[in-house]
Amino acid sequence: MALQPRNISDAGLRRLAAYHKVLQEMLLAGTPTVSATGIARVLALEPSQVRKDIEATGIAGKPKVGYPLAVLIRWIEDFLGWNNTKQAVLAGAGSLGSALLGYQKFRQLGMDIVAVFDNDPLKVGRTIHGKQVFFPDKLPSFALGAHIHLGVIATPASAAQATADLMVAGGIRALWNFAPAHLRVPDFVVVRNEDLYDSLASLTYKLEKRMAAERKAAAEVCAPVESAVVLLDACTW
Amino acid sequence: MALQPRNISDAGLRRLAAYHKVLQEMLLAGTPTVSATGIARVLALEPSQVRKDIEATGIAGKPKVGYPLAVLIRWIEDFLGWNNTKQAVLAGAGSLGSALLGYQKFRQLGMDIVAVFDNDPLKVGRTIHGKQVFFPDKLPSFALGAHIHLGVIATPASAAQATADLMVAGGIRALWNFAPAHLRVPDFVVVRNEDLYDSLASLTYKLEKRMAAERKAAAEVCAPVESAVVLLDACTW
DNA sequence: ACGGAATCGAGAAGACTTTCTCGATAAGGA
DNA sequence: TCCTTATCGAGAAAGTCTTCTCGATTCCGT
């Protein structure tokens, strides 16, 4: 035992979730134990990093053997709060909101969306994936009454701040924000932004850089035309 | 001028995208220039961090004034590759894939999804948001023929690796992966994972920690019952 | 024209993350 | 039983990212 709980970074938390996925596959395969080295190999990470992340959960492994698989899975779930399911409200019943409602696996991962709010009168009163849609002005009292502390925002950017305000007023303490907007909330509210436009930025940047590097490499091969005809077939464009 | 281009972190790239959003709002408001301080205030960041990020793009500002707004916007777009639109293919025409197809703004942000692939015979041949759906086996030749280098994976996890393989075979160099699976791809392929389960991990962890801290704080106030009746109204639960 | 205030640019310092290294420990085979 | 091998745990080192600091620059009001 021992292992004082350490601080863990955001990246570390995401890696733990990835480990959890890998471990469940291994469980199905019937492996009884797993080593940090084994997990690292699957995910192409450093074994010492996996060990550090697992250390953060407080579980202890055995030299030469590793960690007992079932126990480690359970430990990670407890650590991430997945065994203590939290009810959640969803704002925005558009295509993204509907898609999120369809993710039944969320419930196993600690989140259960119990109600949906949208200000489109055509949607209010209807049922999406088994959840009823309400007007947003009902949100605060509903959340307060049901002691809900988790809110998912899948509205257009223009409605995101107002929605966040409603949620905070309803006692929500954690926001999962899919709208491309920066939310201003009190310090005691946790926000996780899932802005696709921001994510796209790093991808387009890296792709552009990669392609530029490739073009440059190709040019370096083809530029000295005087040098060789044998290289021509490397430049088929 | 001057300003040698520096390395920028992934987080920095995401912040640049956030700045871009803020700047466009300011442009609509008619502001001619903007300072790093001003951006930082809106997004609750450190001014020096904003300055460092902007430095990375290579644009130079003027003391006491800041940066010319229109130029800075354009500079960020160029830096992120948003003015050089890249065609993309999408795999998976489920609810998430359809939602992604509906994001018309992607085109302004450097990505244009031109074709959809799904192995559901009921979907193949149909049109979603104006894009035709094809069988996945057509993907490699299509991508090669159209010189497409960007692929979006919105399939179930079980199909993600096979889809990635098809895309790599089709010359794709950057993958935006929404499936909860770890993809094994060659080194020259850039992958950006958008795994919602991983994201949820950090949120549930933080929420749980926050709520535990609140319970503890409440307990500390209420526990020494012998001490005071005046504190009772602080414990209204 | 001058002084004060705001801002930039860039290096230094600090904080945080990841990787390295090594002693200790447990399993399995000779 | 002993030796080899794989692994853990944890501190040290290296690396990366963020924040601090300060001189230089520019604007604006007097």
Coordinates of C-alpha atoms (C1' of nucleotides) in Angstrom, one line a residue:
Chain A
M1 CA 0.0 0.0 0.0
A2 CA 1.2 3.4 0.9
L3 CA 1.2 5.7 -2.1
Q4 CA 0.2 9.1 -1.1
P5 CA -2.3 10.6 -3.6
R6 CA -0.5 13.0 -5.9
N7 CA -1.6 15.8 -8.0
I8 CA -2.6 14.8 -11.5
S9 CA -2.7 16.9 -14.6
D10 CA -5.6 17.2 -17.0
A11 CA -3.6 15.2 -19.5
G12 CA -3.1 12.6 -16.9
L13 CA -6.8 12.3 -16.3
R14 CA -7.4 11.8 -20.0
R15 CA -4.7 9.1 -20.1
L16 CA -6.4 7.3 -17.2
A17 CA -9.6 7.2 -19.2
A18 CA -7.6 5.7 -22.1
Y19 CA -6.1 3.1 -19.8
H20 CA -9.5 2.2 -18.6
K21 CA -10.6 1.5 -22.2
V22 CA -7.5 -0.6 -22.8
L23 CA -7.9 -2.5 -19.5
Q24 CA -11.5 -3.4 -20.3
E25 CA -10.5 -5.0 -23.5
M26 CA -7.8 -6.9 -21.7
L27 CA -10.4 -8.0 -19.1
L28 CA -12.5 -9.4 -21.9
A29 CA -9.5 -11.2 -23.2
G30 CA -9.1 -12.8 -19.8
T31 CA -5.8 -11.4 -18.6
P32 CA -5.6 -11.5 -14.8
T33 CA -2.9 -8.8 -14.4
V34 CA -1.3 -6.0 -16.3
S35 CA 1.9 -4.1 -16.1
A36 CA 2.5 -0.5 -16.8
T37 CA 4.8 -1.6 -19.5
G38 CA 2.0 -3.5 -21.2
I39 CA -0.4 -0.6 -21.2
A40 CA 2.4 1.7 -22.4
R41 CA 3.0 -0.6 -25.3
V42 CA -0.6 -0.6 -26.5
L43 CA -0.9 3.2 -26.3
A44 CA 2.6 4.1 -27.4
L45 CA 3.5 5.9 -24.2
E46 CA 6.4 5.7 -21.8
P47 CA 6.1 3.1 -19.1
S48 CA 7.2 5.5 -16.5
Q49 CA 4.4 7.9 -17.4
V50 CA 1.8 5.1 -17.1
R51 CA 3.3 4.2 -13.7
K52 CA 3.1 7.8 -12.6
D53 CA -0.5 8.2 -13.7
I54 CA -1.5 5.0 -11.9
E55 CA 0.4 6.1 -8.9
A56 CA -1.9 9.1 -8.7
T57 CA -4.9 6.8 -8.1
G58 CA -3.2 5.3 -5.1
I59 CA -3.2 1.7 -6.2
A60 CA -0.1 -0.4 -5.5
G61 CA 1.3 -2.9 -8.0
K62 CA 3.6 -5.9 -7.5
P63 CA 7.1 -6.0 -9.0
K64 CA 7.4 -8.4 -11.8
V65 CA 3.6 -8.9 -12.0
G66 CA 2.0 -5.5 -12.4
Y67 CA -1.5 -4.6 -11.2
P68 CA -4.5 -6.9 -10.8
L69 CA -6.6 -6.0 -13.7
A70 CA -10.1 -6.0 -12.2
V71 CA -9.0 -4.1 -9.2
L72 CA -7.1 -1.5 -11.3
I73 CA -10.2 -0.9 -13.4
R74 CA -12.4 -0.4 -10.4
W75 CA -9.8 1.9 -8.8
I76 CA -9.6 4.1 -11.9
E77 CA -13.4 4.3 -12.0
D78 CA -13.6 5.3 -8.4
F79 CA -10.8 7.8 -8.9
L80 CA -12.5 9.4 -11.9
G81 CA -15.8 9.4 -10.1
W82 CA -17.4 7.0 -12.6
N83 CA -19.0 4.8 -9.9
N84 CA -20.8 7.7 -8.4
T85 CA -23.2 8.6 -11.2
K86 CA -24.1 12.2 -11.5
Q87 CA -27.3 13.4 -13.0
A88 CA -27.0 16.1 -15.6
V89 CA -29.0 18.5 -17.7
L90 CA -28.5 19.2 -21.3
A91 CA -29.2 22.5 -23.0
G92 CA -29.7 22.5 -26.7
A93 CA -31.6 19.8 -28.6
G94 CA -30.0 20.4 -32.0
S95 CA -28.0 17.8 -33.9
L96 CA -25.1 17.8 -31.5
G97 CA -27.4 17.7 -28.4
S98 CA -29.3 14.8 -29.9
A99 CA -26.1 13.0 -30.7
L100 CA -24.9 13.4 -27.1
L101 CA -28.3 12.1 -25.8
G102 CA -27.7 9.0 -27.9
Y103 CA -24.4 8.2 -26.1
Q104 CA -25.8 5.7 -23.7
K105 CA -22.3 4.9 -22.4
F106 CA -22.2 8.2 -20.6
R107 CA -24.1 6.6 -17.8
Q108 CA -21.4 4.0 -17.2
L109 CA -18.9 6.9 -17.1
G110 CA -20.6 8.8 -14.3
M111 CA -23.0 11.0 -16.2
D112 CA -26.7 10.5 -16.7
I113 CA -28.5 13.2 -18.7
V114 CA -32.0 13.3 -17.2
A115 CA -33.6 16.4 -18.9
V116 CA -33.2 18.5 -22.0
F117 CA -33.9 22.2 -22.4
D118 CA -34.4 24.1 -25.6
N119 CA -36.1 27.3 -26.4
D120 CA -37.5 26.1 -29.7
P121 CA -41.3 25.8 -29.1
L122 CA -41.4 23.0 -31.7
K123 CA -39.1 20.9 -29.6
V124 CA -40.5 21.6 -26.2
G125 CA -42.8 18.9 -25.0
R126 CA -41.4 16.4 -27.3
T127 CA -39.2 13.5 -26.4
I128 CA -35.7 12.9 -27.7
H129 CA -34.0 9.6 -26.9
G130 CA -36.5 9.1 -24.1
K131 CA -35.8 12.5 -22.5
Q132 CA -38.4 15.2 -22.4
V133 CA -37.6 18.7 -23.7
F134 CA -38.4 21.7 -21.5
F135 CA -38.2 25.5 -21.9
P136 CA -34.9 26.9 -20.5
D137 CA -36.6 29.0 -17.9
K138 CA -37.5 25.8 -16.1
L139 CA -33.9 24.9 -15.8
P140 CA -32.8 26.6 -12.6
S141 CA -35.7 25.3 -10.5
F142 CA -35.5 21.9 -12.0
A143 CA -31.7 21.6 -11.3
L144 CA -32.1 22.9 -7.8
G145 CA -35.0 20.6 -7.0
A146 CA -33.2 17.5 -8.4
H147 CA -29.8 18.5 -6.9
I148 CA -28.2 18.4 -10.3
H149 CA -24.6 19.7 -10.4
L150 CA -23.6 18.9 -14.0
G151 CA -24.7 20.7 -17.1
V152 CA -24.0 20.1 -20.8
I153 CA -24.2 23.1 -23.1
A154 CA -24.9 22.2 -26.8
T155 CA -26.5 25.5 -27.8
P156 CA -25.4 27.9 -30.5
A157 CA -22.6 30.2 -29.3
S158 CA -25.0 33.1 -29.0
A159 CA -27.0 31.4 -26.3
A160 CA -24.1 29.8 -24.4
Q161 CA -23.5 32.5 -21.8
A162 CA -27.2 32.9 -21.0
T163 CA -27.5 29.1 -20.7
A164 CA -24.4 29.0 -18.4
D165 CA -26.0 31.7 -16.2
L166 CA -29.2 29.7 -15.9
M167 CA -27.2 26.6 -15.0
V168 CA -25.1 28.4 -12.4
A169 CA -28.3 29.8 -10.9
G170 CA -29.6 26.2 -10.8
G171 CA -26.7 25.1 -8.6
I172 CA -24.7 23.5 -11.4
R173 CA -21.1 23.2 -10.5
A174 CA -19.6 21.7 -13.6
L175 CA -20.2 22.7 -17.2
W176 CA -19.3 20.7 -20.3
N177 CA -19.4 23.3 -23.0
F178 CA -19.7 22.4 -26.6
A179 CA -20.5 25.9 -27.8
P180 CA -17.7 27.9 -29.4
A181 CA -17.8 30.6 -26.8
H182 CA -15.9 31.6 -23.7
L183 CA -18.0 31.3 -20.6
R184 CA -17.8 33.6 -17.7
V185 CA -18.7 31.8 -14.5
P186 CA -17.9 32.1 -10.8
D187 CA -14.7 30.5 -9.5
F188 CA -16.5 27.6 -7.9
V189 CA -17.8 26.3 -11.2
V190 CA -15.6 23.9 -13.3
V191 CA -15.7 24.4 -17.0
R192 CA -14.5 22.0 -19.7
N193 CA -14.6 23.4 -23.1
E194 CA -15.0 21.1 -26.1
D195 CA -14.8 23.7 -28.8
L196 CA -14.4 22.0 -32.1
Y197 CA -13.1 25.1 -33.8
D198 CA -10.3 25.3 -31.3
S199 CA -9.5 21.7 -31.9
L200 CA -9.5 22.1 -35.6
A201 CA -6.9 24.8 -35.3
S202 CA -4.2 22.5 -34.1
L203 CA -5.0 20.0 -36.7
T204 CA -5.0 22.4 -39.7
Y205 CA -1.8 24.0 -38.4
K206 CA 0.0 20.7 -38.1
L207 CA -1.3 19.4 -41.4
E208 CA -0.3 22.5 -43.2
K209 CA 3.2 22.3 -41.6
R210 CA 3.5 18.7 -42.5
M211 CA 2.5 19.2 -46.1
A212 CA 4.8 22.2 -46.4
A213 CA 7.7 20.0 -45.1
E214 CA 6.8 17.3 -47.6
R215 CA 6.7 19.8 -50.5
K216 CA 10.1 21.1 -49.4
A217 CA 11.5 17.6 -49.2
A218 CA 10.2 16.8 -52.6
A219 CA 11.6 20.1 -54.0
E220 CA 15.0 19.3 -52.6
V221 CA 15.0 16.0 -54.4
C222 CA 13.7 17.5 -57.7
A223 CA 15.3 20.9 -57.7
P224 CA 18.8 20.0 -58.7
V225 CA 17.6 19.0 -62.1
E226 CA 21.0 19.1 -63.5
S227 CA 22.1 16.3 -61.2
A228 CA 20.2 13.2 -62.2
V229 CA 17.6 11.8 -64.5
V230 CA 17.4 8.8 -62.2
L231 CA 15.5 10.8 -59.6
L232 CA 12.8 11.9 -62.0
D233 CA 10.4 9.1 -61.2
A234 CA 10.4 10.3 -57.6
C235 CA 8.7 13.5 -58.8
T236 CA 5.7 12.1 -60.6
W237 CA 3.5 15.1 -60.1
Chain B
M1 CA 8.9 43.4 -37.8
A2 CA 11.5 40.9 -37.0
L3 CA 10.0 38.3 -34.7
Q4 CA 11.4 34.9 -35.5
P5 CA 8.8 32.3 -35.6
R6 CA 8.8 30.3 -32.4
N7 CA 7.5 26.9 -31.4
I8 CA 4.0 26.9 -30.2
S9 CA 2.3 24.3 -28.0
D10 CA -1.0 22.6 -28.7
A11 CA -2.6 24.7 -26.0
G12 CA -1.2 27.8 -27.7
L13 CA -2.8 26.8 -31.0
R14 CA -6.2 26.4 -29.3
R15 CA -5.8 29.8 -27.6
L16 CA -5.0 31.4 -31.0
A17 CA -8.4 30.0 -32.2
A18 CA -10.0 31.5 -29.2
Y19 CA -8.4 34.9 -29.8
H20 CA -9.6 34.7 -33.4
K21 CA -13.2 34.4 -32.1
V22 CA -12.8 37.3 -29.8
L23 CA -11.2 39.4 -32.4
Q24 CA -14.0 38.8 -34.9
E25 CA -16.5 40.1 -32.3
M26 CA -14.3 43.1 -31.8
L27 CA -14.1 43.7 -35.5
L28 CA -17.9 43.7 -35.7
A29 CA -17.9 46.2 -32.9
G30 CA -15.6 48.4 -35.0
T31 CA -12.5 48.5 -32.9
P32 CA -9.5 49.3 -35.1
T33 CA -6.7 47.9 -32.8
V34 CA -6.4 45.6 -29.9
S35 CA -3.9 45.0 -27.2
A36 CA -2.8 41.7 -25.7
T37 CA -4.0 43.1 -22.4
G38 CA -7.5 43.6 -24.0
I39 CA -7.7 40.0 -25.3
A40 CA -6.4 38.6 -22.0
R41 CA -9.1 40.5 -20.1
V42 CA -11.9 39.0 -22.1
L43 CA -10.6 35.4 -21.9
A44 CA -9.3 35.7 -18.3
L45 CA -5.7 34.9 -19.3
E46 CA -2.3 36.5 -18.5
P47 CA -1.4 39.3 -20.9
S48 CA 2.1 38.0 -21.3
Q49 CA 0.7 34.6 -22.4
V50 CA -1.4 36.3 -25.1
R51 CA 1.6 38.2 -26.2
K52 CA 3.7 35.1 -26.4
D53 CA 1.1 33.3 -28.4
I54 CA 0.8 36.2 -30.8
E55 CA 4.5 36.4 -31.1
A56 CA 4.5 32.9 -32.4
T57 CA 2.5 34.0 -35.5
G58 CA 5.2 36.5 -36.3
I59 CA 3.1 39.6 -36.3
A60 CA 4.5 42.8 -34.6
G61 CA 2.5 45.1 -32.5
K62 CA 3.0 48.7 -31.5
P63 CA 3.7 49.8 -28.0
K64 CA 0.8 51.7 -26.4
V65 CA -1.5 50.7 -29.3
G66 CA -1.4 47.0 -29.7
Y67 CA -2.1 45.1 -32.9
P68 CA -4.1 46.3 -36.0
L69 CA -7.3 44.2 -35.6
A70 CA -7.9 43.2 -39.2
V71 CA -4.3 42.3 -39.9
L72 CA -4.0 40.3 -36.7
I73 CA -7.1 38.3 -37.6
R74 CA -5.8 37.6 -41.1
W75 CA -2.4 36.7 -39.7
I76 CA -3.8 34.2 -37.3
E77 CA -5.9 32.6 -40.0
D78 CA -2.8 32.3 -42.2
F79 CA -0.8 30.9 -39.4
L80 CA -3.4 28.2 -38.6
G81 CA -3.9 27.4 -42.2
W82 CA -7.5 28.6 -42.3
N83 CA -7.0 30.5 -45.5
N84 CA -5.8 27.5 -47.4
T85 CA -9.0 25.3 -47.3
K86 CA -8.3 21.6 -47.2
Q87 CA -10.8 19.1 -48.6
A88 CA -11.7 16.3 -46.2
V89 CA -13.5 13.0 -46.1
L90 CA -15.8 11.9 -43.3
A91 CA -16.2 8.3 -42.2
G92 CA -19.4 7.5 -40.3
A93 CA -22.8 8.9 -41.1
G94 CA -24.3 8.4 -37.7
S95 CA -25.7 11.1 -35.5
L96 CA -22.3 12.6 -34.7
G97 CA -21.1 12.4 -38.4
S98 CA -24.3 14.1 -39.5
A99 CA -23.9 16.8 -36.9
L100 CA -20.4 17.5 -38.1
L101 CA -21.6 17.7 -41.6
G102 CA -24.0 20.4 -40.5
Y103 CA -21.2 22.6 -39.2
Q104 CA -20.9 24.9 -42.2
K105 CA -18.4 27.1 -40.4
F106 CA -15.7 24.4 -40.9
R107 CA -15.2 25.6 -44.4
Q108 CA -14.2 29.1 -43.1
L109 CA -11.8 27.4 -40.8
G110 CA -9.8 25.5 -43.4
M111 CA -11.8 22.3 -43.7
D112 CA -14.3 21.3 -46.4
I113 CA -15.9 17.9 -46.1
V114 CA -16.5 16.8 -49.6
A115 CA -17.6 13.1 -49.3
V116 CA -19.0 10.8 -46.7
F117 CA -18.4 7.1 -46.3
D118 CA -20.5 4.6 -44.3
N119 CA -20.8 0.8 -44.6
D120 CA -24.6 0.9 -43.9
P121 CA -26.2 0.0 -47.2
L122 CA -29.3 2.0 -46.2
K123 CA -27.2 5.1 -46.1
V124 CA -25.0 4.6 -49.1
G125 CA -26.2 6.5 -52.2
R126 CA -28.2 8.9 -50.1
T127 CA -27.3 12.5 -49.5
I128 CA -26.7 14.1 -46.1
H129 CA -26.4 17.8 -45.8
G130 CA -25.7 17.9 -49.5
K131 CA -22.9 15.3 -49.4
Q132 CA -23.3 11.9 -51.0
V133 CA -22.6 8.8 -49.0
F134 CA -20.3 6.0 -50.4
F135 CA -19.1 2.6 -49.4
P136 CA -15.9 2.8 -47.4
D137 CA -14.0 0.6 -49.9
K138 CA -14.2 3.6 -52.3
L139 CA -12.4 5.8 -49.8
P140 CA -8.7 5.2 -50.7
S141 CA -9.1 5.7 -54.4
F142 CA -11.3 8.7 -54.0
A143 CA -8.9 10.4 -51.6
L144 CA -5.9 9.6 -53.7
G145 CA -7.7 10.9 -56.9
A146 CA -8.9 14.1 -55.2
H147 CA -5.6 14.6 -53.4
I148 CA -7.4 14.8 -50.0
H149 CA -5.1 14.8 -47.0
L150 CA -7.6 15.3 -44.1
G151 CA -9.9 12.6 -42.7
V152 CA -12.6 12.8 -40.0
I153 CA -13.5 9.5 -38.2
A154 CA -16.9 9.4 -36.6
T155 CA -17.5 5.7 -36.7
P156 CA -18.0 3.4 -33.8
A157 CA -14.8 2.5 -31.9
S158 CA -14.9 -1.0 -33.4
A159 CA -14.5 0.4 -37.0
A160 CA -12.1 3.2 -36.2
Q161 CA -8.8 1.4 -36.8
A162 CA -9.9 -0.1 -40.1
T163 CA -11.2 3.2 -41.2
A164 CA -7.9 4.9 -40.3
D165 CA -6.1 2.3 -42.3
L166 CA -8.2 3.0 -45.3
M167 CA -7.6 6.7 -44.9
V168 CA -3.9 6.3 -44.6
A169 CA -3.9 4.1 -47.7
G170 CA -5.8 6.9 -49.4
G171 CA -2.9 9.4 -48.7
I172 CA -4.6 11.1 -45.8
R173 CA -2.1 12.8 -43.6
A174 CA -4.2 14.2 -40.7
L175 CA -6.9 12.4 -38.8
W176 CA -9.6 14.0 -36.6
N177 CA -10.7 11.0 -34.6
F178 CA -14.0 11.2 -32.7
A179 CA -14.1 7.4 -32.0
P180 CA -13.2 6.3 -28.5
A181 CA -10.2 4.2 -29.7
H182 CA -6.5 4.6 -29.9
L183 CA -5.4 4.6 -33.6
R184 CA -2.1 3.1 -34.7
V185 CA -0.9 5.0 -37.7
P186 CA 2.5 5.7 -39.4
D187 CA 4.6 8.5 -38.0
F188 CA 3.9 10.9 -40.9
V189 CA 0.2 11.0 -40.0
V190 CA -1.1 13.6 -37.6
V191 CA -3.8 12.5 -35.2
R192 CA -6.1 14.6 -33.1
N193 CA -8.3 12.6 -30.7
E194 CA -11.6 14.1 -29.7
D195 CA -12.6 11.3 -27.4
L196 CA -15.6 12.4 -25.3
Y197 CA -15.1 9.7 -22.8
D198 CA -11.6 11.0 -22.0
S199 CA -12.9 14.5 -21.7
L200 CA -15.6 13.4 -19.4
A201 CA -13.0 11.9 -17.2
S202 CA -11.5 15.2 -16.2
L203 CA -14.8 16.8 -15.7
T204 CA -16.2 14.0 -13.4
Y205 CA -13.0 14.0 -11.5
K206 CA -13.0 17.7 -10.8
L207 CA -16.7 17.8 -10.1
E208 CA -16.3 15.0 -7.6
K209 CA -13.4 16.7 -5.9
R210 CA -15.2 20.0 -5.8
M211 CA -18.3 18.5 -4.3
A212 CA -16.3 16.6 -1.8
A213 CA -14.5 19.8 -0.8
E214 CA -17.8 21.5 -0.4
R215 CA -19.2 18.8 1.8
K216 CA -16.1 18.9 3.9
A217 CA -16.4 22.7 4.2
A218 CA -20.0 22.4 5.2
A219 CA -19.2 19.7 7.7
E220 CA -16.6 21.8 9.3
V221 CA -19.1 24.6 9.7
C222 CA -21.8 22.3 11.0
A223 CA -19.9 19.6 12.8
P224 CA -19.0 21.4 16.0
V225 CA -22.7 21.6 16.9
E226 CA -21.8 22.4 20.5
S227 CA -20.2 25.6 19.4
A228 CA -23.0 27.7 18.1
V229 CA -26.6 28.0 17.1
V230 CA -25.9 31.1 15.1
L231 CA -24.2 29.0 12.4
L232 CA -27.3 26.9 11.9
D233 CA -28.7 28.9 9.1
A234 CA -25.5 28.3 7.1
C235 CA -26.5 24.7 7.0
T236 CA -29.8 24.8 5.4
W237 CA -29.7 21.5 3.7
Chain C
dA1 C1' 7.8 69.9 -26.6
dC2 C1' 7.6 67.3 -22.7
dG3 C1' 6.1 63.9 -19.1
dG4 C1' 3.1 60.2 -17.9
dA5 C1' 0.8 56.1 -19.0
dA6 C1' 0.2 52.0 -21.7
dT7 C1' 2.0 48.6 -24.3
dC8 C1' 5.3 45.6 -26.7
dG9 C1' 9.3 42.2 -27.1
dA10 C1' 12.3 39.2 -25.2
dG11 C1' 15.0 37.2 -21.8
dA12 C1' 14.8 35.3 -16.9
dA13 C1' 12.6 32.9 -13.5
dG14 C1' 9.3 29.8 -11.9
dA15 C1' 5.9 26.1 -12.2
dC16 C1' 4.5 22.1 -14.0
dT17 C1' 5.2 17.5 -16.9
dT18 C1' 7.6 14.0 -18.6
dT19 C1' 11.4 11.0 -18.9
dC20 C1' 15.4 8.9 -16.8
dT21 C1' 17.6 6.2 -13.4
dC22 C1' 18.2 3.0 -9.8
dG23 C1' 17.5 0.2 -5.6
dA24 C1' 14.1 -3.1 -4.0
dT25 C1' 11.1 -6.9 -4.8
dA26 C1' 8.8 -10.9 -6.6
dA27 C1' 8.3 -14.8 -10.0
dG28 C1' 10.1 -18.6 -12.5
dG29 C1' 13.6 -21.7 -14.0
dA30 C1' 18.1 -24.2 -13.2
Chain D
dT1 C1' 17.9 -22.8 -3.1
dC2 C1' 19.9 -19.4 -6.0
dC3 C1' 20.1 -16.6 -10.2
dT4 C1' 18.0 -14.2 -13.8
dT5 C1' 14.5 -11.2 -15.4
dA6 C1' 10.6 -8.2 -15.2
dT7 C1' 8.5 -4.8 -12.7
dC8 C1' 7.4 -1.4 -9.2
dG9 C1' 8.1 3.1 -6.6
dA10 C1' 10.2 7.2 -6.1
dG11 C1' 13.5 10.7 -6.4
dA12 C1' 16.5 13.2 -9.9
dA13 C1' 17.0 15.2 -14.2
dA14 C1' 15.5 17.1 -18.3
dG15 C1' 12.2 19.4 -20.8
dT16 C1' 8.2 22.3 -21.6
dC17 C1' 4.9 25.8 -20.6
dT18 C1' 3.6 29.9 -18.1
dT19 C1' 4.4 34.0 -15.6
dC20 C1' 7.4 37.7 -14.2
dT21 C1' 10.3 41.5 -15.1
dC22 C1' 12.2 45.3 -17.4
dG23 C1' 14.0 48.4 -21.0
dA24 C1' 12.3 50.5 -25.2
dT25 C1' 8.6 52.5 -27.8
dT26 C1' 4.6 55.1 -28.8
dC27 C1' 0.6 57.9 -27.8
dC28 C1' -1.9 61.6 -25.5
dG29 C1' -2.7 65.4 -22.8
dT30 C1' -0.7 69.5 -21.0

